[in-house]
Coordinates of C-alpha atoms and ligand atoms in Angstrom, one line a residue:
M90 CA -168.4 -73.0 49.0
A91 CA -169.1 -74.0 45.5
G92 CA -167.9 -77.3 43.9
D93 CA -164.2 -78.3 44.0
R94 CA -162.8 -74.8 43.9
V95 CA -160.1 -74.0 46.4
N96 CA -161.2 -71.1 48.6
V97 CA -158.6 -68.4 49.2
L98 CA -159.0 -65.7 51.8
V99 CA -157.9 -62.4 50.3
T100 CA -157.3 -59.7 52.9
G101 CA -157.5 -56.2 51.3
G102 CA -159.3 -57.9 48.3
A103 CA -161.4 -54.7 47.7
G104 CA -158.3 -52.6 47.1
Y105 CA -156.4 -51.9 44.0
V106 CA -154.0 -54.8 43.7
G107 CA -156.2 -57.1 45.8
A108 CA -159.2 -56.8 43.5
H109 CA -157.1 -57.5 40.4
A110 CA -155.8 -60.6 42.2
C111 CA -159.3 -61.7 43.0
K112 CA -160.2 -61.5 39.3
A113 CA -157.0 -63.5 38.4
L114 CA -157.8 -66.1 41.0
A115 CA -161.4 -66.5 39.7
E116 CA -160.2 -66.8 36.2
A117 CA -157.7 -69.5 37.3
G118 CA -160.4 -71.5 39.0
F119 CA -159.9 -70.4 42.6
Q120 CA -162.7 -69.0 44.8
P121 CA -161.6 -65.7 46.3
V122 CA -163.2 -64.7 49.6
V123 CA -162.5 -61.0 50.3
Y124 CA -161.7 -59.8 53.8
D125 CA -161.5 -56.0 54.0
D126 CA -162.4 -53.2 56.4
F127 CA -163.5 -51.0 53.5
S128 CA -161.6 -48.1 54.9
R129 CA -159.8 -47.7 51.6
G130 CA -161.2 -50.7 49.6
H131 CA -164.3 -50.4 47.4
R132 CA -167.5 -52.5 47.6
D133 CA -167.9 -52.3 43.8
F134 CA -164.5 -53.9 43.4
V135 CA -165.8 -57.1 45.0
R136 CA -167.0 -59.0 42.0
W137 CA -165.6 -62.5 42.2
G138 CA -166.9 -63.9 45.4
P139 CA -168.2 -63.1 48.9
A140 CA -166.9 -60.3 51.1
I141 CA -166.4 -60.2 54.9
E142 CA -166.0 -56.8 56.6
G143 CA -163.3 -57.0 59.2
D144 CA -160.1 -55.5 60.6
V145 CA -156.9 -57.3 59.6
R146 CA -155.6 -57.0 63.1
N147 CA -158.4 -59.1 64.4
A148 CA -157.0 -62.7 64.6
E149 CA -160.3 -64.2 65.8
A150 CA -162.3 -62.6 63.0
L151 CA -159.7 -63.9 60.5
E152 CA -159.9 -67.4 62.0
T153 CA -163.7 -67.3 61.8
A154 CA -163.5 -66.2 58.1
I155 CA -161.1 -69.0 57.3
R156 CA -163.2 -71.6 59.0
T157 CA -166.5 -70.4 57.6
H158 CA -165.2 -70.5 54.1
S159 CA -162.8 -73.5 54.5
A160 CA -160.1 -71.3 53.1
Q161 CA -156.9 -73.3 52.3
A162 CA -154.6 -70.3 51.6
I163 CA -154.4 -66.6 52.3
L164 CA -153.4 -63.8 50.0
H165 CA -152.5 -60.9 52.4
F166 CA -152.9 -57.4 50.8
A167 CA -154.6 -55.5 53.6
A168 CA -152.1 -52.8 54.7
K169 CA -151.3 -49.1 54.8
A170 CA -149.3 -48.4 51.7
E171 CA -148.2 -44.8 51.3
V172 CA -144.6 -43.9 51.9
A173 CA -145.4 -40.2 52.7
E174 CA -148.2 -41.0 55.1
S175 CA -146.0 -43.5 56.9
L176 CA -143.5 -40.7 57.7
Q177 CA -146.4 -38.7 59.1
A178 CA -148.0 -41.5 61.0
P179 CA -145.4 -44.2 61.7
A180 CA -147.3 -45.8 64.6
L181 CA -150.3 -46.3 62.4
Y182 CA -148.1 -48.2 59.9
F183 CA -146.5 -50.4 62.6
D184 CA -149.9 -51.0 64.1
V185 CA -151.8 -52.0 60.9
N186 CA -149.0 -53.6 58.9
I187 CA -147.2 -55.5 61.6
G188 CA -150.3 -56.0 63.7
G189 CA -152.0 -57.4 60.6
A190 CA -149.1 -59.8 60.0
V191 CA -149.3 -60.9 63.6
A192 CA -153.0 -61.6 63.3
I193 CA -152.5 -63.5 60.0
V194 CA -149.9 -65.8 61.7
Q195 CA -152.2 -66.4 64.7
A196 CA -155.2 -67.2 62.5
A197 CA -153.2 -69.5 60.2
A198 CA -151.6 -71.3 63.2
A199 CA -155.1 -71.9 64.7
T200 CA -156.4 -73.4 61.4
D201 CA -155.2 -75.6 58.6
V202 CA -153.8 -72.7 56.5
R203 CA -150.2 -73.3 55.7
S204 CA -149.9 -71.3 52.5
L205 CA -149.6 -67.5 52.4
I206 CA -148.8 -65.0 49.6
F207 CA -147.7 -61.7 51.1
S208 CA -147.9 -58.4 49.3
S209 CA -144.5 -56.9 50.0
T210 CA -142.6 -54.1 48.4
C211 CA -139.4 -52.9 47.0
A212 CA -139.4 -50.3 49.9
V213 CA -137.8 -53.1 52.0
Y214 CA -134.6 -52.3 50.2
G215 CA -134.5 -48.6 51.0
A216 CA -132.1 -46.8 48.7
P217 CA -129.8 -49.7 47.9
G218 CA -127.5 -48.0 45.4
V219 CA -127.6 -51.0 43.1
S220 CA -129.6 -51.3 39.9
P221 CA -131.3 -53.5 39.1
I222 CA -131.9 -54.7 42.6
P223 CA -131.7 -58.5 43.3
E224 CA -133.6 -60.1 46.2
S225 CA -130.2 -60.6 47.9
A226 CA -129.6 -56.8 48.1
P227 CA -129.5 -55.6 51.8
R228 CA -132.9 -54.8 53.2
Q229 CA -132.4 -51.3 54.8
P230 CA -135.7 -49.5 54.6
I231 CA -135.7 -45.7 54.7
N232 CA -139.3 -45.2 55.7
P233 CA -141.7 -46.7 58.2
Y234 CA -143.8 -48.3 55.4
G235 CA -140.8 -50.3 54.1
F236 CA -139.8 -51.2 57.7
S237 CA -143.3 -52.4 58.5
K238 CA -143.3 -54.7 55.5
L239 CA -139.8 -56.0 56.2
A240 CA -140.9 -56.8 59.8
A241 CA -143.9 -58.7 58.4
E242 CA -141.7 -60.7 56.1
R243 CA -139.4 -61.6 59.0
L244 CA -142.4 -62.7 61.1
F245 CA -143.6 -64.9 58.3
Q246 CA -140.2 -66.5 58.1
D247 CA -140.3 -67.3 61.8
A248 CA -143.8 -68.6 61.5
E249 CA -142.5 -71.3 59.1
S250 CA -140.3 -72.8 61.8
A251 CA -142.9 -72.4 64.5
H252 CA -146.1 -73.4 62.6
G253 CA -145.2 -74.7 59.2
L254 CA -146.7 -71.7 57.5
R255 CA -145.0 -71.3 54.1
T256 CA -144.9 -67.8 52.6
I257 CA -144.1 -66.3 49.2
A258 CA -143.4 -62.6 49.7
L259 CA -143.9 -60.7 46.4
R260 CA -141.9 -57.5 46.5
Y261 CA -143.7 -55.2 44.1
F262 CA -142.0 -52.3 42.5
N263 CA -144.5 -49.6 41.3
A264 CA -147.9 -51.2 40.8
A265 CA -149.6 -49.3 37.9
G266 CA -152.2 -49.6 35.2
A267 CA -155.6 -51.2 35.3
E268 CA -157.1 -54.4 33.9
P269 CA -157.5 -53.8 30.1
E270 CA -161.4 -53.9 30.3
A271 CA -161.2 -50.9 32.7
T272 CA -163.8 -52.3 35.1
I273 CA -161.4 -52.1 38.1
G274 CA -158.4 -49.8 38.6
E275 CA -156.6 -47.4 40.9
R276 CA -159.0 -45.3 43.0
H277 CA -157.3 -43.7 46.0
S278 CA -158.6 -40.8 47.9
P279 CA -156.6 -38.7 48.0
E280 CA -154.6 -39.9 45.1
T281 CA -150.8 -39.7 45.7
H282 CA -149.4 -41.9 42.9
L283 CA -147.6 -40.5 39.9
I284 CA -149.4 -42.2 37.0
P285 CA -153.0 -41.3 37.9
L286 CA -151.9 -37.8 38.8
A287 CA -150.0 -37.3 35.6
I288 CA -153.1 -38.5 33.7
R289 CA -155.2 -36.0 35.7
A290 CA -152.8 -33.3 34.7
A291 CA -153.3 -34.2 31.0
M292 CA -157.1 -34.2 31.3
P293 CA -159.3 -31.1 31.0
G294 CA -159.3 -29.1 34.2
D295 CA -156.7 -27.1 36.2
F296 CA -154.9 -29.8 38.1
T297 CA -151.1 -29.4 37.8
L298 CA -148.7 -32.2 38.7
Q299 CA -145.9 -31.3 41.1
I300 CA -142.6 -32.9 40.1
F301 CA -141.0 -33.7 43.5
G302 CA -137.4 -32.9 42.9
E303 CA -135.4 -32.5 39.7
D304 CA -131.9 -32.7 41.3
Y305 CA -131.6 -36.5 41.7
P306 CA -128.5 -38.3 40.3
T307 CA -130.5 -39.6 37.3
P308 CA -130.3 -38.8 33.6
D309 CA -133.0 -36.1 33.7
G310 CA -132.8 -35.3 37.5
T311 CA -136.1 -37.0 38.4
P312 CA -136.4 -40.4 40.1
L313 CA -136.5 -43.7 38.3
R314 CA -139.2 -46.3 39.1
D315 CA -140.0 -49.7 37.7
Y316 CA -143.7 -49.6 36.8
V317 CA -145.3 -53.0 36.6
H318 CA -148.8 -53.7 35.4
V319 CA -151.3 -54.6 38.1
A320 CA -152.6 -57.5 36.0
D321 CA -149.1 -58.9 35.8
L322 CA -148.8 -58.6 39.6
A323 CA -152.1 -60.4 39.9
A324 CA -150.9 -63.2 37.6
A325 CA -147.8 -63.6 39.8
H326 CA -150.0 -64.3 42.8
V327 CA -151.7 -67.1 41.1
L328 CA -148.4 -68.7 40.1
A329 CA -147.1 -68.3 43.6
L330 CA -150.3 -69.8 45.1
R331 CA -150.1 -72.8 42.8
R332 CA -146.5 -73.3 43.9
L333 CA -147.3 -73.3 47.6
L334 CA -150.4 -75.5 47.2
G335 CA -148.3 -77.9 45.2
G336 CA -145.9 -78.2 48.2
G337 CA -143.4 -75.7 47.1
G338 CA -141.3 -73.8 49.6
S339 CA -141.2 -70.3 50.9
A340 CA -139.5 -67.6 48.9
A341 CA -139.3 -63.8 48.3
F342 CA -139.4 -62.5 44.7
N343 CA -139.1 -59.1 43.1
L344 CA -141.9 -58.2 40.7
G345 CA -140.9 -55.6 38.2
V346 CA -140.3 -55.1 34.5
G347 CA -136.6 -54.4 34.9
R348 CA -136.6 -51.0 33.4
G349 CA -136.8 -47.6 35.1
Y350 CA -138.8 -44.6 33.9
S351 CA -138.2 -41.1 35.2
V352 CA -141.0 -38.9 36.5
K353 CA -140.6 -36.7 33.4
E354 CA -140.9 -39.8 31.1
I355 CA -144.1 -40.7 32.8
V356 CA -145.5 -37.2 32.4
A357 CA -144.6 -37.5 28.7
A358 CA -146.3 -40.9 28.4
A359 CA -149.5 -39.5 30.0
A360 CA -149.5 -36.7 27.6
S361 CA -149.0 -39.1 24.7
V362 CA -151.9 -41.4 25.6
A363 CA -154.2 -38.5 26.4
G364 CA -153.2 -36.7 23.2
R365 CA -152.8 -33.4 25.2
P366 CA -150.0 -31.8 27.1
A367 CA -149.8 -32.5 30.9
R368 CA -149.6 -29.5 33.3
A369 CA -146.5 -30.0 35.5
R370 CA -144.3 -27.8 37.7
S371 CA -141.2 -28.2 39.7
A372 CA -141.6 -28.8 43.5
P373 CA -139.3 -29.7 46.3
R374 CA -138.2 -33.3 46.9
R375 CA -140.7 -35.5 48.8
A376 CA -139.2 -37.1 51.9
G377 CA -138.4 -40.8 51.8
D378 CA -138.1 -41.1 48.0
P379 CA -135.0 -43.0 46.8
P380 CA -133.5 -41.9 43.4
E381 CA -133.8 -45.2 41.6
L382 CA -135.7 -48.5 42.2
V383 CA -135.5 -51.0 39.4
A384 CA -136.1 -54.7 39.8
D385 CA -134.0 -57.6 38.9
A386 CA -136.9 -60.0 38.4
S387 CA -134.8 -63.0 37.1
A388 CA -135.6 -65.1 40.2
V389 CA -139.4 -65.1 39.8
K390 CA -139.0 -65.7 36.0
A391 CA -136.8 -68.8 36.7
A392 CA -138.8 -70.1 39.7
L393 CA -142.4 -69.4 38.6
G394 CA -142.1 -68.8 34.9
W395 CA -143.6 -65.3 35.4
R396 CA -143.3 -62.8 32.5
P397 CA -144.8 -59.4 32.5
A398 CA -147.4 -59.4 29.6
H399 CA -147.8 -55.6 29.7
A400 CA -144.2 -54.4 29.9
D401 CA -144.6 -51.4 27.5
I402 CA -145.0 -48.2 29.5
L403 CA -147.5 -46.9 27.0
D404 CA -149.7 -50.0 27.5
I405 CA -149.5 -49.5 31.3
V406 CA -150.3 -45.7 31.2
G407 CA -152.9 -46.3 28.4
D408 CA -154.8 -48.8 30.6
A409 CA -154.6 -46.3 33.5
Y410 CA -155.9 -43.6 31.2
R411 CA -158.9 -45.7 30.1
W412 CA -159.7 -46.4 33.7
A413 CA -159.4 -42.7 34.6
M414 CA -161.7 -41.8 31.7
R415 CA -164.3 -44.3 32.9
E416 CA -164.1 -43.0 36.4
A417 CA -164.5 -39.4 35.3
A418 CA -167.6 -40.4 33.3
A419 CA -169.1 -42.3 36.2
Ligands
LIG602 N1 -144.1 -38.1 42.2 C1 -144.1 -36.8 41.8 N2 -145.3 -36.1 41.9 C2 -146.4 -36.6 42.4 C3 -146.4 -38.0 42.8 C4 -145.2 -38.7 42.7 O1 -143.1 -36.3 41.3 O2 -147.4 -35.9 42.6 C5 -142.9 -38.9 42.0 C6 -142.3 -39.4 43.4 O3 -141.5 -38.5 43.9 C7 -141.6 -40.7 42.9 C8 -142.4 -41.2 41.7 O4 -143.1 -40.1 41.3 O5 -140.3 -40.4 42.5 C9 -143.3 -42.3 42.0 O6 -144.1 -42.0 43.2 P1 -145.4 -42.8 43.6 O7 -146.0 -42.1 44.7 O8 -146.2 -43.0 42.4 O9 -144.8 -44.2 44.0 P2 -143.7 -44.7 45.1 O10 -142.4 -44.9 44.3 O11 -143.6 -43.6 46.1 O12 -144.2 -45.9 45.6

């Protein structure tokens, strides 16, 4: 690959967070090499380097990709990532998310890769009953998605003793927004996430948002989540990668802003950025949803100097809105 850039294999690099990470890597002087099966990823999100089509469970294909591109590190995003779907299809989540982690370890062990940044989640904590949540909170996932990510974290810990593979697990709270230029953003089909759906409910049309439960033990009865801008998540990956390539040790860090917004507050924010009311109606609780997930992100701030640059919820929802407008016009 070109010049003296460090090549980084990015599994799931054609997906929402992965593509933003590729952009941040390229801007920081790294060369991302996307590895994606394009089942949920998008070819038009691959803008910052080559792409290889492959299954994340295929250790041999991963190894070939690493060798072909002389990758020195892996950013591992490729995974199934919907709580509700994981309750419907737990075996699929164990297969892809744990099987993918197994293949990553096998491929790293067979090559010179000793640095891994893992896309983990606050779902590893389950419903911890503490807020904000520090990394030391008990990991007791309440859905197969969270369990599969926790199992992968555990495997990566064991792979350090066995193979010298160092891993930084980044436990995202709720990834949201889009890069401010609105050239990449959230495009899921079907869309299940609150912010894009609240925006859809505030755009012309007849889509009405369902508010899943108004009887939670929170100030307005709807669940609180910590929405973190996807560009800030991407920036954290670059900081974590630099730490590992500089010889730093394994760690797990929360990534969140440290403030919770309720579903109803997000609906209001969507209406505010759109300048129109958002259509919403009450619906039963969705299985697997904890009442409150807010990050204590002091560890990543102290260790990596990470600071969310887009902490204002109106910035986050505003960037998501610009992206939604662009997608609607495409
Ligand atoms: N939510 C909702 N209606 C929707 C989608 C989501 O009320 O159509 C709620 C959901 O119950 C949760 C919050 O919005 O409390 C965030 O859900 P999302 O799926 O965006 O992210 P999650 O926290 O599940 O990762």
